[in-house]
XYZ file of N, CA and C in Angstrom:
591
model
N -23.468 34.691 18.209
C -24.776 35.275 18.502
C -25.792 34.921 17.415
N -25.546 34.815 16.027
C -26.520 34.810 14.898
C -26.862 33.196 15.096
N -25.059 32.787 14.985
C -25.476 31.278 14.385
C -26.245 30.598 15.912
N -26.123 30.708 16.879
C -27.505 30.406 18.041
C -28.530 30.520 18.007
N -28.633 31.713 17.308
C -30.366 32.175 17.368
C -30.972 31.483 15.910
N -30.078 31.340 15.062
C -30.659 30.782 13.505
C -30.678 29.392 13.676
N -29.766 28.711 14.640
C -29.784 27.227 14.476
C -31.111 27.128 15.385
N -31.514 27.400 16.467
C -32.719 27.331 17.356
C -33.644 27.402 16.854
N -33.940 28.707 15.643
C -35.070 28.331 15.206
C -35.159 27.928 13.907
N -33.857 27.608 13.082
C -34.317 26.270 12.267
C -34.362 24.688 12.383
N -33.471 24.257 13.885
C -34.360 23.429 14.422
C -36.058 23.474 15.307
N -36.154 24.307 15.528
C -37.561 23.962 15.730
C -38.342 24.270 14.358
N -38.025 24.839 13.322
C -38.859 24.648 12.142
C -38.652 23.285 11.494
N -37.636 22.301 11.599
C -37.419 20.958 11.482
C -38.420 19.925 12.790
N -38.496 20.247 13.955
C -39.273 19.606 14.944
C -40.298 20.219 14.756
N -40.745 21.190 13.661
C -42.460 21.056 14.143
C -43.188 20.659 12.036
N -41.794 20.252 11.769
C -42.059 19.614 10.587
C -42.414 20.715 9.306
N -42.242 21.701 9.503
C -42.120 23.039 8.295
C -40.884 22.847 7.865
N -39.887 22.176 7.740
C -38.472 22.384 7.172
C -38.250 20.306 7.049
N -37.958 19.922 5.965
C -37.339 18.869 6.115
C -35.898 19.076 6.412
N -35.300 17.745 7.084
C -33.964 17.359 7.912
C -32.799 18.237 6.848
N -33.515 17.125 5.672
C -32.197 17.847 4.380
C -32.187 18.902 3.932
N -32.773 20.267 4.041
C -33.344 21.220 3.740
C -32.794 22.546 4.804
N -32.639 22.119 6.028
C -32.036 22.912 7.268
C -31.042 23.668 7.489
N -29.750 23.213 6.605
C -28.861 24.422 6.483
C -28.739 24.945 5.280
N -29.903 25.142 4.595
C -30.350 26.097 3.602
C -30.917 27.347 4.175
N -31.754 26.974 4.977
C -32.925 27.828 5.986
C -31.998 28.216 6.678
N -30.928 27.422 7.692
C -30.118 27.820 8.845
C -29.477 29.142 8.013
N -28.974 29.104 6.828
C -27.779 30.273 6.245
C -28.973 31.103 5.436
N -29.923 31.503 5.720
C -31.245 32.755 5.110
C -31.838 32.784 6.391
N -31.987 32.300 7.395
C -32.081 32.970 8.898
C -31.236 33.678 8.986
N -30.098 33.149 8.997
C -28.679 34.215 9.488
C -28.563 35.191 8.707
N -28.238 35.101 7.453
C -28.627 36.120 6.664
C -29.833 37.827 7.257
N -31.210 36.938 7.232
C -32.301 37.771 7.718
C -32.097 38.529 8.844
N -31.668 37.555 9.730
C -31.108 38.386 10.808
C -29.808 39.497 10.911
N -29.214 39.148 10.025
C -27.959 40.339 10.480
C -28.915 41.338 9.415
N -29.293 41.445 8.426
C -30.309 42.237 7.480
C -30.876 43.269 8.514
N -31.329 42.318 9.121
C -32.520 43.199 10.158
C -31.765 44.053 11.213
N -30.850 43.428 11.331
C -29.860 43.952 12.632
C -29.324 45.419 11.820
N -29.070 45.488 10.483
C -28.081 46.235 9.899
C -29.486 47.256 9.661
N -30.455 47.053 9.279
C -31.591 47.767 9.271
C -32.358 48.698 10.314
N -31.929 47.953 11.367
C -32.352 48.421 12.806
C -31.206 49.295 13.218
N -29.868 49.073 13.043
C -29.039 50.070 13.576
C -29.059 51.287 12.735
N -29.430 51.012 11.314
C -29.069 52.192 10.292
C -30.167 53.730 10.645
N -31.441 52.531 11.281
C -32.403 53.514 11.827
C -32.218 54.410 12.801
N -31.388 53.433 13.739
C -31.214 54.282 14.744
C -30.151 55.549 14.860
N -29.165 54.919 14.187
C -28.086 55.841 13.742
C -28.451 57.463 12.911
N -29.282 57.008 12.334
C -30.236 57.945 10.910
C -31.110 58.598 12.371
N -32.081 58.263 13.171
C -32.562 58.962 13.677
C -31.764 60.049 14.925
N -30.916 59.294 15.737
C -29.589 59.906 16.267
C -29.230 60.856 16.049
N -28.984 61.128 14.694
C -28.027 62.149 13.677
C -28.842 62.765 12.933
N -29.999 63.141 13.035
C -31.160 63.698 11.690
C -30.336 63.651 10.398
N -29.838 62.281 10.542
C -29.715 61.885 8.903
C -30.612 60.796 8.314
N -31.469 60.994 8.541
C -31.836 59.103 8.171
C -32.422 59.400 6.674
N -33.391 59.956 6.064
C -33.447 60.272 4.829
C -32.518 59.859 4.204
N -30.681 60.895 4.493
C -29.891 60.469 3.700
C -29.136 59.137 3.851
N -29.044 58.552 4.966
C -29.149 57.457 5.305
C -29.872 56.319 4.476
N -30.985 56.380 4.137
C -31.994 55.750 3.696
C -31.535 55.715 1.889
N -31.238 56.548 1.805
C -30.841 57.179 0.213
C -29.338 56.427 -0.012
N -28.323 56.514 0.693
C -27.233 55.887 0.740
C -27.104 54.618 1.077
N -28.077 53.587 1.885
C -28.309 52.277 1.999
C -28.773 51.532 0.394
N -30.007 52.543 0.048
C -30.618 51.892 -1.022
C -29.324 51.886 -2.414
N -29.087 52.854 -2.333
C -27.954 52.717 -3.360
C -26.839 51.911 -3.142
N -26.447 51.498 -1.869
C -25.531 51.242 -1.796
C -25.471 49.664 -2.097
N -26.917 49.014 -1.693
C -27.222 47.740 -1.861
C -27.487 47.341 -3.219
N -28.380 48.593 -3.742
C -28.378 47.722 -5.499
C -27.216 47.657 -6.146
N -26.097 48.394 -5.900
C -25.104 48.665 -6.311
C -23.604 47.435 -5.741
N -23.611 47.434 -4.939
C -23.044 45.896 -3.493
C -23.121 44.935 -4.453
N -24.523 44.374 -4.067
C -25.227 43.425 -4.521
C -24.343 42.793 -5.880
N -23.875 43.700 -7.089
C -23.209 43.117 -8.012
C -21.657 43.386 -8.313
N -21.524 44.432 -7.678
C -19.714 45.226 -8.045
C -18.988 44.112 -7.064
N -19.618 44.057 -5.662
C -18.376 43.438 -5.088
C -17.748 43.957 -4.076
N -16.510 43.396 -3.321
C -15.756 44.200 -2.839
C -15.519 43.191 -1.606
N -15.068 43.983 -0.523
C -14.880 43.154 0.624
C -15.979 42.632 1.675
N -15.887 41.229 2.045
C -16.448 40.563 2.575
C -16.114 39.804 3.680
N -16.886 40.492 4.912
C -16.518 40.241 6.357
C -15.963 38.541 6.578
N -15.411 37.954 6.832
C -15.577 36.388 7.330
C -16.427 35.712 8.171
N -17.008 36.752 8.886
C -17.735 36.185 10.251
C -19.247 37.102 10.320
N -20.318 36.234 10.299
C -21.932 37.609 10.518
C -21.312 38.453 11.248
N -20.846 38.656 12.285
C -20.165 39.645 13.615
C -19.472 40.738 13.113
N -18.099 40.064 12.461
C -17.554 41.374 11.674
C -18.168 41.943 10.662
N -19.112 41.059 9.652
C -20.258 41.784 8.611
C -20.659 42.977 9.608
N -21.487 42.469 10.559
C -22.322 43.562 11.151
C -21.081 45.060 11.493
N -20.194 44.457 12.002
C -19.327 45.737 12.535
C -18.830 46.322 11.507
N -18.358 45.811 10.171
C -18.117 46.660 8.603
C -18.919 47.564 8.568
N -20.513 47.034 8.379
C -22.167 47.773 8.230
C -21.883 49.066 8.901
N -21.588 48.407 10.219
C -22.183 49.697 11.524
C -21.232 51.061 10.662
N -19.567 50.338 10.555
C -18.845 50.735 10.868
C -18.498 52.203 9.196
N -19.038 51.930 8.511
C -19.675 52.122 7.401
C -20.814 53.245 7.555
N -22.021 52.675 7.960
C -23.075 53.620 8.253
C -22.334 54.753 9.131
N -21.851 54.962 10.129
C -20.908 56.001 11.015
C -20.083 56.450 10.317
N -19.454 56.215 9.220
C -18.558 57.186 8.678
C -19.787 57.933 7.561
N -20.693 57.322 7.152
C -22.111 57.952 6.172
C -21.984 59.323 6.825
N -22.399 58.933 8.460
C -22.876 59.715 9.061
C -22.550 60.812 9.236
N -21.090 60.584 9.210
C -19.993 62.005 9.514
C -19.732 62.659 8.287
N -19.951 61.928 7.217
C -19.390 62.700 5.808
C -21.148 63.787 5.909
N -22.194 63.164 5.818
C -23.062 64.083 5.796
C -23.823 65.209 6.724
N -23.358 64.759 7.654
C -22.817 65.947 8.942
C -21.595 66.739 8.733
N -20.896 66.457 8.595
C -19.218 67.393 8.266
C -18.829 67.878 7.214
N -19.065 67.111 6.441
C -17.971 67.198 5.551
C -18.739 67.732 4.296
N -18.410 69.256 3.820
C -19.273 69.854 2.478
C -17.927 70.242 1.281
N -18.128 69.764 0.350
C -17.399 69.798 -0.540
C -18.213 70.881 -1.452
N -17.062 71.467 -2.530
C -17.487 72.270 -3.619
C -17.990 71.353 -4.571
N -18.757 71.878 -5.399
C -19.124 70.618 -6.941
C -17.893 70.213 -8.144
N -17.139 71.154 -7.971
C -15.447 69.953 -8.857
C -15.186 68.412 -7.994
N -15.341 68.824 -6.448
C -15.083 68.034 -5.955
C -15.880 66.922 -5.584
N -17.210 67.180 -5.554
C -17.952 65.783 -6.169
C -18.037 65.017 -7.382
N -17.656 66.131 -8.094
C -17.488 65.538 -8.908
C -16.315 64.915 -9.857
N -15.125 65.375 -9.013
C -13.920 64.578 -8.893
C -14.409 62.687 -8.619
N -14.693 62.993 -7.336
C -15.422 62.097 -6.649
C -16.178 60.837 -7.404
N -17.111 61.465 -8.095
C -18.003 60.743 -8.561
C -17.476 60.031 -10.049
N -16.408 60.241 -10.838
C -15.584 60.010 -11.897
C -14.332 59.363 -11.406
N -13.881 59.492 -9.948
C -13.018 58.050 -9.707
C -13.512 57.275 -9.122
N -14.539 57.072 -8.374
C -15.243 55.796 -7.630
C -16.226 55.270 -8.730
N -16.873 55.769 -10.003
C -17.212 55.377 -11.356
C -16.310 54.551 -11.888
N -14.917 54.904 -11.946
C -14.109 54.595 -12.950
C -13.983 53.253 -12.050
N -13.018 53.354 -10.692
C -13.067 52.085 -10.754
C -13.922 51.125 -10.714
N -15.266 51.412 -10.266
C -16.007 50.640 -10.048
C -16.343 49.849 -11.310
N -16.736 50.368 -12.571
C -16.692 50.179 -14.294
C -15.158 49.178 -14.229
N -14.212 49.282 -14.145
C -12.823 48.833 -14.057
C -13.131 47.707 -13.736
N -13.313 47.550 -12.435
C -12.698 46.135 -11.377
C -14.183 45.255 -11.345
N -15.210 45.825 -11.692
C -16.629 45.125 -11.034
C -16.246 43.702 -11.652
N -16.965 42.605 -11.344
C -17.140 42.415 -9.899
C -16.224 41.972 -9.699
N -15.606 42.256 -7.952
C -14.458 41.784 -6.964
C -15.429 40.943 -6.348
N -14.612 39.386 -6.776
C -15.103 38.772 -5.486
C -14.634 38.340 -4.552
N -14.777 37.286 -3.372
C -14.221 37.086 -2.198
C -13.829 35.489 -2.067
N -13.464 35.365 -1.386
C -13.475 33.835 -0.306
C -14.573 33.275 0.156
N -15.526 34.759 0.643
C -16.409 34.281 1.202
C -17.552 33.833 0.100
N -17.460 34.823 -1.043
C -18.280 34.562 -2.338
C -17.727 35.160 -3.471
N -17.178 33.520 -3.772
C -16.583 33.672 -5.207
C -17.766 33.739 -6.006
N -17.110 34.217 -7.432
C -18.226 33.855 -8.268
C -17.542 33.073 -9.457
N -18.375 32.531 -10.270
C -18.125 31.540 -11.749
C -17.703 32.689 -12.651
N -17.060 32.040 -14.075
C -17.638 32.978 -14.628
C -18.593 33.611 -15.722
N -19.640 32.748 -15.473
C -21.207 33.056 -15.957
C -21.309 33.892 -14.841
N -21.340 34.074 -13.509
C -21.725 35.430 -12.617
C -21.117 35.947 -13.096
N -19.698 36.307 -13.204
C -18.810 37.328 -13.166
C -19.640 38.631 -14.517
N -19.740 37.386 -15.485
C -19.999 38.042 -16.869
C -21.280 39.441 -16.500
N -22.278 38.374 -15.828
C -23.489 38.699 -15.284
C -23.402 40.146 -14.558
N -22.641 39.543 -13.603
C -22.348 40.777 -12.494
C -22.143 41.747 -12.864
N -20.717 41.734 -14.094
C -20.251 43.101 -14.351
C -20.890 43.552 -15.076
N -21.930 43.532 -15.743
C -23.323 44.280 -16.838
C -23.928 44.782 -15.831
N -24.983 44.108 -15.111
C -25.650 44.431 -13.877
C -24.785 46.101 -13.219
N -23.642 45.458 -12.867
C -22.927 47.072 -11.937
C -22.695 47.933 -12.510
N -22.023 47.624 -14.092
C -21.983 48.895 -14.632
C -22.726 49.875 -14.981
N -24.752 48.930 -15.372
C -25.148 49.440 -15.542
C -25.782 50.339 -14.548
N -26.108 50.004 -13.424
C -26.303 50.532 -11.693
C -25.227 51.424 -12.053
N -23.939 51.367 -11.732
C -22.916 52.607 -11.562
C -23.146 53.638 -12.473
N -23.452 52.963 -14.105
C -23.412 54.372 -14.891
C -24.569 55.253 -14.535
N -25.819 54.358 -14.092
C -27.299 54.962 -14.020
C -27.146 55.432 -12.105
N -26.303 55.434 -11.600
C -26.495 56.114 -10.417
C -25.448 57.578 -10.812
N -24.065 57.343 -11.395
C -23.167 58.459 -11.838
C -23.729 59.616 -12.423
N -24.900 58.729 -13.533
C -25.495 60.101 -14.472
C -26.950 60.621 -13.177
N -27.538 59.703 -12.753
C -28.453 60.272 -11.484
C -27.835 61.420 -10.755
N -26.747 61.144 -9.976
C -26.422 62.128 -9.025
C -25.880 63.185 -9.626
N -25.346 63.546 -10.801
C -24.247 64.215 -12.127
C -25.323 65.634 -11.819
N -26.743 64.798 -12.468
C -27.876 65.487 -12.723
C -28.514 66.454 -11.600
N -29.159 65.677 -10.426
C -28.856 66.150 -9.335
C -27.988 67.014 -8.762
N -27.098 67.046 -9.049
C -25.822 67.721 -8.223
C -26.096 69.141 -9.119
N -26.313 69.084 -10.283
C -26.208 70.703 -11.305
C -27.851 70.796 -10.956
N -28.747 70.290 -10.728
C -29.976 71.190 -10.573
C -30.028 71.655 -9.568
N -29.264 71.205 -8.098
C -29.038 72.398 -7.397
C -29.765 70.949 -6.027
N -29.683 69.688 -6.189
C -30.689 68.746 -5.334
C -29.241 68.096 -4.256
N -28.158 68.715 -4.353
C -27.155 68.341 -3.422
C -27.200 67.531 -2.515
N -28.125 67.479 -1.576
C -28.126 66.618 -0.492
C -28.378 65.172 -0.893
N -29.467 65.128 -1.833
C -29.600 63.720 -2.855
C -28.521 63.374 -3.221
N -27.816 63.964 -3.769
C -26.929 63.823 -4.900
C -25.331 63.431 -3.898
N -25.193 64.232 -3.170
C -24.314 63.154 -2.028
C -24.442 62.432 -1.500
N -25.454 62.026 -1.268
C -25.664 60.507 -0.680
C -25.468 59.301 -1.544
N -25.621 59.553 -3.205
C -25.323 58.739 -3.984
C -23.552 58.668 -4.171
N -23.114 59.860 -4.480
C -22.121 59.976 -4.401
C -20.676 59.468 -2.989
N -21.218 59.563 -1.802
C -20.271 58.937 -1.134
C -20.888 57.531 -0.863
N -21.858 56.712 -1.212
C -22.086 55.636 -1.618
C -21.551 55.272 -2.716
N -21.391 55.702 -4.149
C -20.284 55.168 -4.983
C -18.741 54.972 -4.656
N -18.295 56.034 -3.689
C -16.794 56.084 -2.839
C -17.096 54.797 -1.985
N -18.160 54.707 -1.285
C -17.409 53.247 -0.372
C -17.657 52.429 -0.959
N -18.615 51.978 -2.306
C -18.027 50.926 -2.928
C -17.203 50.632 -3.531
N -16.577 51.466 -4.093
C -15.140 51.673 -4.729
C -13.819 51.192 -3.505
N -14.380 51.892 -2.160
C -13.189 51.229 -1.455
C -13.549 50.288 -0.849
N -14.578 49.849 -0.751
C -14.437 48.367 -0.877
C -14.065 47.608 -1.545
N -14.332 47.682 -2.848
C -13.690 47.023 -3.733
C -12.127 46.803 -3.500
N -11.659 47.837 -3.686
C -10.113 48.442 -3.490
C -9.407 47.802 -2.223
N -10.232 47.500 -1.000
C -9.729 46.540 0.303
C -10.238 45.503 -0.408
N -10.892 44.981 -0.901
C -10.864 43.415 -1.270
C -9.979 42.907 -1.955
N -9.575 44.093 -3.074
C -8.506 43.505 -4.168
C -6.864 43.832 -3.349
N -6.595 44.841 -2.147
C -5.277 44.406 -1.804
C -5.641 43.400 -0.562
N -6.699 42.730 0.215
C -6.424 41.919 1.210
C -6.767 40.625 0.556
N -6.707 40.568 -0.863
C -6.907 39.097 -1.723
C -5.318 39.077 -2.354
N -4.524 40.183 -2.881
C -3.083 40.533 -3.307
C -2.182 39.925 -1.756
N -2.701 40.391 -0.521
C -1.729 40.122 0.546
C -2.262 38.604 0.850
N -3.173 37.613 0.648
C -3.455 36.270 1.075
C -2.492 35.722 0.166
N -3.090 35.990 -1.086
C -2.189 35.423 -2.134
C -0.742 35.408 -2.191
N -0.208 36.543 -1.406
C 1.490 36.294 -1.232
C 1.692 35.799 0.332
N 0.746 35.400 1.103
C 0.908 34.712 2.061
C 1.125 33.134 1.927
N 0.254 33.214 0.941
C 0.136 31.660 0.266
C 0.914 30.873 -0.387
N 1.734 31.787 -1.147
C 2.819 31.679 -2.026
C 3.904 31.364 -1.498
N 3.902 32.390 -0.173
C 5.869 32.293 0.917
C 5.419 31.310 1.678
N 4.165 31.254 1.648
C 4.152 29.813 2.691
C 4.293 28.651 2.468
């Protein structure tokens, strides 16, 4: 579905001469990109409006991306399954902040093991995007410093009494943590696939 709609119109940005020939599957892979972006943007809305969560929705995306962006973790193989991780992701958001109310030990249980590992393991990378290690170095400054400055954000939050903020950061630090945590055992199970094979 993506790669149709991105190759169509970065060939016609090549036939109407805005894109040189050699230049096209640069553009072709930041179309696709843009588009599942938008797609993941458009469902999060709808989902958020659905559920009168979108605020926290909105609060748990943003964190979740500056935070993504450098820690790591698992990475779909296909735009398709990206998108269905996203969806699949945003819907469990949904239900933790609809359902699920914890006492404050327990966020803050919470918020001191999805910290820890995240500080631990940052960055996990993938197959789909390895990194060097000039990123790696990069990366893991970048996340820790995001993780420590979102940990002490929500810490703060959570004791002035701003809870609803303050969980949205908080089960956004949990799914990056288990993301991470599925990347590092479905990279442990390739690797012994690889090995017996």
């Amino acid at each position: 579905m993506f790669g149709r709609v991105s190759e169509k119109i970065s060939d016609n940005m090549v036939k109407s001469g805005l894109v040189r020939d050699e230049d096209r599957e640069l553009y072709l892979f930041g179309i696709q990109q843009g588009l599942i972006l938008l797609l993941n943007i458009g469902t999060t809305i709808v989902m958020g409006l659905l559920s009168g969560t979108l605020l926290e929705l909105a609060i748990f995306t943003i964190a979740l991306i500056a935070l993504r962006s450098y820690s790591g973790g698992y990475h779909a193989e296909t735009p398709q399954r990206c998108y269905i991780v996203s969806s699949l992701v945003t819907a469990v958001a949904v239900f933790l902040f609809k359902y699920i109310v914890l006492n404050k030990l327990k966020y803050i249980i919470l918020l001191v093991l999805s910290g820890a590992v995240i500080v631990i393991f940052s960055p996990v990378d993938s197959e789909n995007n390895p990194l060097d290690e000039l990123e790696k170095k990069i990366y893991r400054k970048r996340a820790v410093i995001i993780c420590t400055a979102e940990v002490i954000f929500s810490a703060v939050l959570l004791y002035a009494g701003l809870e609803k903020i303050a969980v949205c950061i908080i089960w956004n630090l949990t799914a990056v943590s288990l993301l991470m945590i599925m990347a590092k055992i479905t990279g442990f199970f390739k690797q012994l696939n690889v090995s017996n094979g």
